[in-house]
mmCIF file of C-alpha atoms and ligand atoms in Angstrom:
data_model
loop_
_atom_site.group_PDB
_atom_site.id
_atom_site.type_symbol
_atom_site.label_atom_id
_atom_site.label_comp_id
_atom_site.label_asym_id
_atom_site.label_seq_id
_atom_site.Cartn_x
_atom_site.Cartn_y
_atom_site.Cartn_z
ATOM 1 C CA MET A 1 -32.924 -29.682 -19.425
ATOM 2 C CA GLU A 2 -30.349 -28.620 -21.977
ATOM 3 C CA GLU A 3 -29.706 -25.389 -23.771
ATOM 4 C CA ARG A 4 -27.283 -24.239 -26.393
ATOM 5 C CA ASP A 5 -25.837 -20.809 -26.863
ATOM 6 C CA VAL A 6 -26.418 -18.900 -30.065
ATOM 7 C CA ALA A 7 -23.431 -20.500 -31.698
ATOM 8 C CA GLY A 8 -24.657 -23.922 -30.595
ATOM 9 C CA ARG A 9 -21.334 -24.727 -28.992
ATOM 10 C CA VAL A 10 -22.079 -24.882 -25.306
ATOM 11 C CA ALA A 11 -24.413 -27.281 -23.575
ATOM 12 C CA LEU A 12 -25.940 -26.180 -20.289
ATOM 13 C CA THR A 13 -27.405 -28.848 -18.038
ATOM 14 C CA LEU A 14 -29.638 -27.701 -15.196
ATOM 15 C CA VAL A 15 -28.130 -28.387 -11.761
ATOM 16 C CA LEU A 16 -30.175 -26.141 -9.431
ATOM 17 C CA SER A 17 -33.440 -24.475 -10.365
ATOM 18 C CA ARG A 18 -34.354 -20.963 -9.274
ATOM 19 C CA GLU A 19 -36.879 -22.509 -6.864
ATOM 20 C CA GLU A 20 -34.218 -24.673 -5.238
ATOM 21 C CA ILE A 21 -31.849 -21.712 -5.038
ATOM 22 C CA GLY A 22 -34.591 -19.579 -3.491
ATOM 23 C CA GLN A 23 -35.237 -22.197 -0.818
ATOM 24 C CA MET A 24 -31.533 -22.399 0.002
ATOM 25 C CA VAL A 25 -31.194 -18.623 0.214
ATOM 26 C CA ARG A 26 -34.208 -18.314 2.528
ATOM 27 C CA ARG A 27 -32.857 -21.043 4.800
ATOM 28 C CA LEU A 28 -29.417 -19.400 4.928
ATOM 29 C CA ALA A 29 -30.967 -16.004 5.686
ATOM 30 C CA LEU A 30 -32.930 -17.530 8.571
ATOM 31 C CA GLU A 31 -29.805 -19.162 10.002
ATOM 32 C CA VAL A 32 -27.704 -16.023 9.657
ATOM 33 C CA GLY A 33 -30.480 -13.777 10.996
ATOM 34 C CA ARG A 34 -30.946 -16.010 14.029
ATOM 35 C CA ASP A 35 -27.208 -16.272 14.815
ATOM 36 C CA TYR A 36 -26.480 -12.542 14.436
ATOM 37 C CA ARG A 37 -29.606 -11.235 16.125
ATOM 38 C CA GLY A 38 -28.902 -7.966 17.953
ATOM 39 C CA ARG A 39 -25.542 -7.524 16.211
ATOM 40 C CA ARG A 40 -24.615 -5.593 13.124
ATOM 41 C CA PRO A 41 -22.294 -7.731 10.997
ATOM 42 C CA VAL A 42 -20.336 -6.598 7.974
ATOM 43 C CA LEU A 43 -21.227 -8.827 5.037
ATOM 44 C CA VAL A 44 -18.132 -9.196 2.899
ATOM 45 C CA GLY A 45 -19.158 -10.024 -0.653
ATOM 46 C CA VAL A 46 -16.562 -11.680 -2.849
ATOM 47 C CA LEU A 47 -16.675 -10.168 -6.328
ATOM 48 C CA LYS A 48 -17.672 -10.799 -8.854
ATOM 49 C CA GLY A 49 -19.443 -14.129 -8.552
ATOM 50 C CA ALA A 50 -21.244 -13.579 -5.237
ATOM 51 C CA PHE A 51 -23.110 -10.410 -6.190
ATOM 52 C CA VAL A 52 -26.359 -12.133 -7.162
ATOM 53 C CA PHE A 53 -26.371 -14.406 -4.105
ATOM 54 C CA LEU A 54 -25.576 -11.484 -1.791
ATOM 55 C CA ALA A 55 -28.331 -9.353 -3.312
ATOM 56 C CA ASP A 56 -30.907 -12.104 -2.763
ATOM 57 C CA LEU A 57 -29.577 -13.001 0.691
ATOM 58 C CA VAL A 58 -29.862 -9.482 2.105
ATOM 59 C CA ARG A 59 -33.438 -9.153 0.895
ATOM 60 C CA GLU A 60 -34.354 -12.237 2.938
ATOM 61 C CA LEU A 61 -32.324 -11.132 5.936
ATOM 62 C CA ASP A 62 -34.134 -9.709 8.946
ATOM 63 C CA LEU A 63 -31.071 -8.025 10.378
ATOM 64 C CA ASP A 64 -29.219 -4.738 10.556
ATOM 65 C CA PHE A 65 -25.999 -5.114 8.604
ATOM 66 C CA GLU A 66 -23.346 -3.329 6.581
ATOM 67 C CA VAL A 67 -21.963 -4.517 3.295
ATOM 68 C CA ASP A 68 -18.550 -4.231 1.704
ATOM 69 C CA PHE A 69 -16.781 -6.040 -1.094
ATOM 70 C CA VAL A 70 -13.456 -7.612 -1.873
ATOM 71 C CA ARG A 71 -12.084 -8.974 -5.071
ATOM 72 C CA LEU A 72 -9.510 -11.692 -5.473
ATOM 73 C CA ALA A 73 -7.725 -13.107 -8.454
ATOM 74 C CA SER A 74 -5.803 -16.290 -8.872
ATOM 75 C CA TYR A 75 -3.124 -16.894 -11.392
ATOM 76 C CA GLY A 76 -3.897 -19.753 -13.685
ATOM 77 C CA SER A 77 -6.410 -20.814 -16.279
ATOM 78 C CA GLY A 78 -10.012 -19.694 -16.587
ATOM 79 C CA THR A 79 -11.849 -22.536 -14.911
ATOM 80 C CA THR A 80 -9.566 -23.565 -12.092
ATOM 81 C CA SER A 81 -7.765 -21.507 -9.513
ATOM 82 C CA SER A 82 -4.175 -21.990 -8.523
ATOM 83 C CA GLY A 83 -2.753 -21.714 -5.052
ATOM 84 C CA ARG A 84 -1.500 -18.212 -5.804
ATOM 85 C CA VAL A 85 -4.374 -15.910 -4.974
ATOM 86 C CA ARG A 86 -4.080 -12.194 -4.363
ATOM 87 C CA VAL A 87 -6.506 -9.553 -3.145
ATOM 88 C CA THR A 88 -7.021 -7.118 -6.031
ATOM 89 C CA ALA A 89 -9.585 -4.900 -4.292
ATOM 90 C CA GLY A 90 -9.731 -4.656 -0.525
ATOM 91 C CA LEU A 91 -12.221 -3.501 2.081
ATOM 92 C CA LYS A 92 -13.132 0.142 2.478
ATOM 93 C CA THR A 93 -14.624 -0.469 5.929
ATOM 94 C CA ASP A 94 -12.610 -0.465 9.133
ATOM 95 C CA VAL A 95 -13.488 -3.948 10.341
ATOM 96 C CA ALA A 96 -11.436 -4.033 13.541
ATOM 97 C CA GLY A 97 -13.614 -5.562 16.225
ATOM 98 C CA ARG A 98 -16.528 -6.118 13.814
ATOM 99 C CA ASP A 99 -18.400 -9.345 13.112
ATOM 100 C CA LEU A 100 -17.538 -10.366 9.547
ATOM 101 C CA LEU A 101 -19.546 -12.715 7.403
ATOM 102 C CA VAL A 102 -17.855 -13.644 4.139
ATOM 103 C CA VAL A 103 -20.399 -14.241 1.394
ATOM 104 C CA GLU A 104 -18.991 -16.485 -1.329
ATOM 105 C CA ASP A 105 -20.587 -17.968 -4.419
ATOM 106 C CA ILE A 106 -18.724 -21.268 -4.489
ATOM 107 C CA ILE A 107 -15.817 -22.850 -2.674
ATOM 108 C CA ASP A 108 -13.826 -25.104 -4.920
ATOM 109 C CA THR A 109 -10.159 -25.731 -4.089
ATOM 110 C CA GLY A 110 -10.500 -23.437 -1.065
ATOM 111 C CA TYR A 111 -7.483 -21.315 -2.028
ATOM 112 C CA THR A 112 -9.529 -18.146 -2.535
ATOM 113 C CA THR A 113 -11.320 -18.419 0.799
ATOM 114 C CA GLU A 114 -8.122 -19.318 2.602
ATOM 115 C CA ARG A 115 -6.401 -16.241 1.187
ATOM 116 C CA LEU A 116 -9.383 -14.020 1.988
ATOM 117 C CA LEU A 117 -9.616 -15.236 5.587
ATOM 118 C CA ARG A 118 -5.915 -14.503 6.038
ATOM 119 C CA TYR A 119 -6.437 -10.993 4.620
ATOM 120 C CA LEU A 120 -9.411 -10.378 6.918
ATOM 121 C CA ARG A 121 -7.778 -11.845 10.031
ATOM 122 C CA ALA A 122 -4.944 -9.328 9.656
ATOM 123 C CA ARG A 123 -7.561 -6.578 10.084
ATOM 124 C CA ARG A 124 -8.424 -7.877 13.541
ATOM 125 C CA PRO A 125 -12.173 -8.452 13.290
ATOM 126 C CA GLY A 126 -14.162 -9.429 16.355
ATOM 127 C CA SER A 127 -15.398 -12.558 14.610
ATOM 128 C CA MET A 128 -15.248 -14.109 11.170
ATOM 129 C CA LYS A 129 -17.555 -16.633 9.525
ATOM 130 C CA VAL A 130 -18.145 -17.931 6.007
ATOM 131 C CA CYS A 131 -21.429 -18.254 4.148
ATOM 132 C CA ALA A 132 -21.137 -20.030 0.797
ATOM 133 C CA LEU A 133 -23.944 -20.797 -1.593
ATOM 134 C CA LEU A 134 -22.129 -23.824 -3.008
ATOM 135 C CA SER A 135 -19.210 -26.096 -2.217
ATOM 136 C CA LYS A 136 -17.398 -28.709 -4.266
ATOM 137 C CA PRO A 137 -15.853 -30.928 -1.564
ATOM 138 C CA ALA A 138 -14.284 -33.310 -4.081
ATOM 139 C CA ARG A 139 -12.046 -30.504 -5.330
ATOM 140 C CA ARG A 140 -10.803 -29.186 -2.010
ATOM 141 C CA LYS A 141 -7.051 -28.644 -1.710
ATOM 142 C CA VAL A 142 -7.028 -26.708 1.559
ATOM 143 C CA LYS A 143 -9.421 -27.022 4.454
ATOM 144 C CA VAL A 144 -11.569 -23.953 4.995
ATOM 145 C CA PRO A 145 -14.370 -23.446 7.512
ATOM 146 C CA ILE A 146 -17.875 -23.086 6.047
ATOM 147 C CA ASP A 147 -20.344 -21.933 8.668
ATOM 148 C CA TYR A 148 -23.367 -21.604 6.383
ATOM 149 C CA LEU A 149 -23.716 -23.643 3.203
ATOM 150 C CA GLY A 150 -26.449 -23.748 0.588
ATOM 151 C CA ALA A 151 -25.531 -27.046 -1.071
ATOM 152 C CA GLU A 152 -22.714 -29.360 -1.980
ATOM 153 C CA VAL A 153 -22.323 -29.826 -5.711
ATOM 154 C CA PRO A 154 -20.394 -32.351 -7.796
ATOM 155 C CA ASP A 155 -17.177 -31.544 -9.608
ATOM 156 C CA ARG A 156 -18.630 -29.830 -12.660
ATOM 157 C CA PHE A 157 -18.097 -26.295 -13.906
ATOM 158 C CA LEU A 158 -21.180 -24.275 -13.029
ATOM 159 C CA VAL A 159 -22.608 -21.096 -14.500
ATOM 160 C CA GLY A 160 -25.566 -18.861 -13.781
ATOM 161 C CA TYR A 161 -26.792 -16.991 -10.705
ATOM 162 C CA GLY A 162 -23.655 -14.823 -10.726
ATOM 163 C CA LEU A 163 -21.273 -17.551 -11.857
ATOM 164 C CA ASP A 164 -19.644 -16.927 -15.190
ATOM 165 C CA TYR A 165 -17.710 -18.604 -17.889
ATOM 166 C CA ALA A 166 -15.500 -16.003 -19.602
ATOM 167 C CA GLN A 167 -17.812 -13.317 -18.172
ATOM 168 C CA ARG A 168 -20.911 -14.876 -19.714
ATOM 169 C CA HIS A 169 -23.994 -16.510 -18.191
ATOM 170 C CA ARG A 170 -23.967 -14.584 -14.872
ATOM 171 C CA GLY A 171 -27.532 -13.432 -15.397
ATOM 172 C CA LEU A 172 -29.121 -16.865 -15.689
ATOM 173 C CA PRO A 173 -31.627 -17.281 -12.830
ATOM 174 C CA ASP A 174 -30.829 -20.999 -12.512
ATOM 175 C CA ILE A 175 -27.496 -22.791 -12.115
ATOM 176 C CA TYR A 176 -26.205 -24.991 -14.915
ATOM 177 C CA ALA A 177 -23.238 -27.253 -15.539
ATOM 178 C CA LEU A 178 -21.380 -26.177 -18.601
ATOM 179 C CA GLU A 179 -20.090 -28.703 -21.043
ATOM 180 C CA GLU A 180 -18.034 -27.283 -23.810
ATOM 181 C CA GLY A 181 -17.491 -28.226 -27.388
ATOM 182 C CA ARG A 182 -19.966 -31.069 -27.741
ATOM 183 C CA ASP A 183 -20.276 -30.268 -31.410
ATOM 184 C CA GLY A 184 -16.549 -30.296 -31.782
ATOM 185 C CA ALA A 185 -16.484 -26.517 -31.650
HETATM 186 P P1 LIG B 1 -11.309 -21.802 -5.196
HETATM 187 O O1 LIG B 1 -10.251 -20.785 -4.910
HETATM 188 O O2 LIG B 1 -12.051 -22.292 -3.997
HETATM 189 O O3 LIG B 1 -10.785 -22.922 -6.052
HETATM 190 O O4 LIG B 1 -12.337 -21.113 -6.150
HETATM 191 C C1 LIG B 1 -13.092 -20.119 -5.752
HETATM 192 C C2 LIG B 1 -13.561 -19.302 -6.908
HETATM 193 O O5 LIG B 1 -13.431 -19.945 -8.191
HETATM 194 C C3 LIG B 1 -15.027 -19.061 -6.741
HETATM 195 O O6 LIG B 1 -15.246 -17.931 -5.935
HETATM 196 C C4 LIG B 1 -15.480 -18.859 -8.148
HETATM 197 O O7 LIG B 1 -15.274 -17.535 -8.521
HETATM 198 C C5 LIG B 1 -14.577 -19.738 -8.950
HETATM 199 N N1 LIG B 1 -15.240 -21.035 -9.215
HETATM 200 C C6 LIG B 1 -15.045 -22.218 -8.585
HETATM 201 N N2 LIG B 1 -15.822 -23.171 -9.102
HETATM 202 C C7 LIG B 1 -16.549 -22.563 -10.078
HETATM 203 C C8 LIG B 1 -17.555 -23.032 -10.973
HETATM 204 O O8 LIG B 1 -17.971 -24.195 -11.011
HETATM 205 N N3 LIG B 1 -18.061 -22.106 -11.833
HETATM 206 C C9 LIG B 1 -17.657 -20.796 -11.846
HETATM 207 N N4 LIG B 1 -18.219 -19.993 -12.730
HETATM 208 N N5 LIG B 1 -16.712 -20.332 -11.008
HETATM 209 C C10 LIG B 1 -16.174 -21.212 -10.139
HETATM 210 MG MG1 LIG B 2 -15.633 -16.155 -6.691
#
């Protein structure tokens, strides 16, 4: 399937349908719910991209939990992150001794997750795990642990389901690969 934006400049090729995403989210919620049964983890959502995934995940989750958010930014161009990542908005929750589950949209080079785990570790949680909807293993620059993963995806720039390109396309219910400038635009 292909779509063009109003200006006809951007081609979107379907990578994961809403049905496939829904299946992945339900499976992840079952795994997380089973592993954290009887505990009350803090789900740490990574803004902005993970907000749609997190919202769907918690509605499938049969578990008592808390939620908080962090935001990170990397220096560099729009579609690829550099190794220089900083935390631009931190936790409001005291997470010392708590079970933390990082909820990420996509792990690409790994720099963002690596930086976030370092930030969280300094706050002395009781445990720390990572749940990512997507991972691009071909792009990895630093090794990061992924405890729960929706799917591995090829090295293409994805949009939809929270993922943006220049702040657009986050609201698409499916996930697409974006190919720019096919019409020479
Ligand atoms: P990393 O630091 O692992 O290279 O990148 C992590 C962040 O880059 C993700 O949380 C996400 O915000 C962004 N990112 C990585 N790959 C993609 C992609 O294919 N599409 C979009 N929209 N963002 C991506
Ligand atoms: Mg992100």
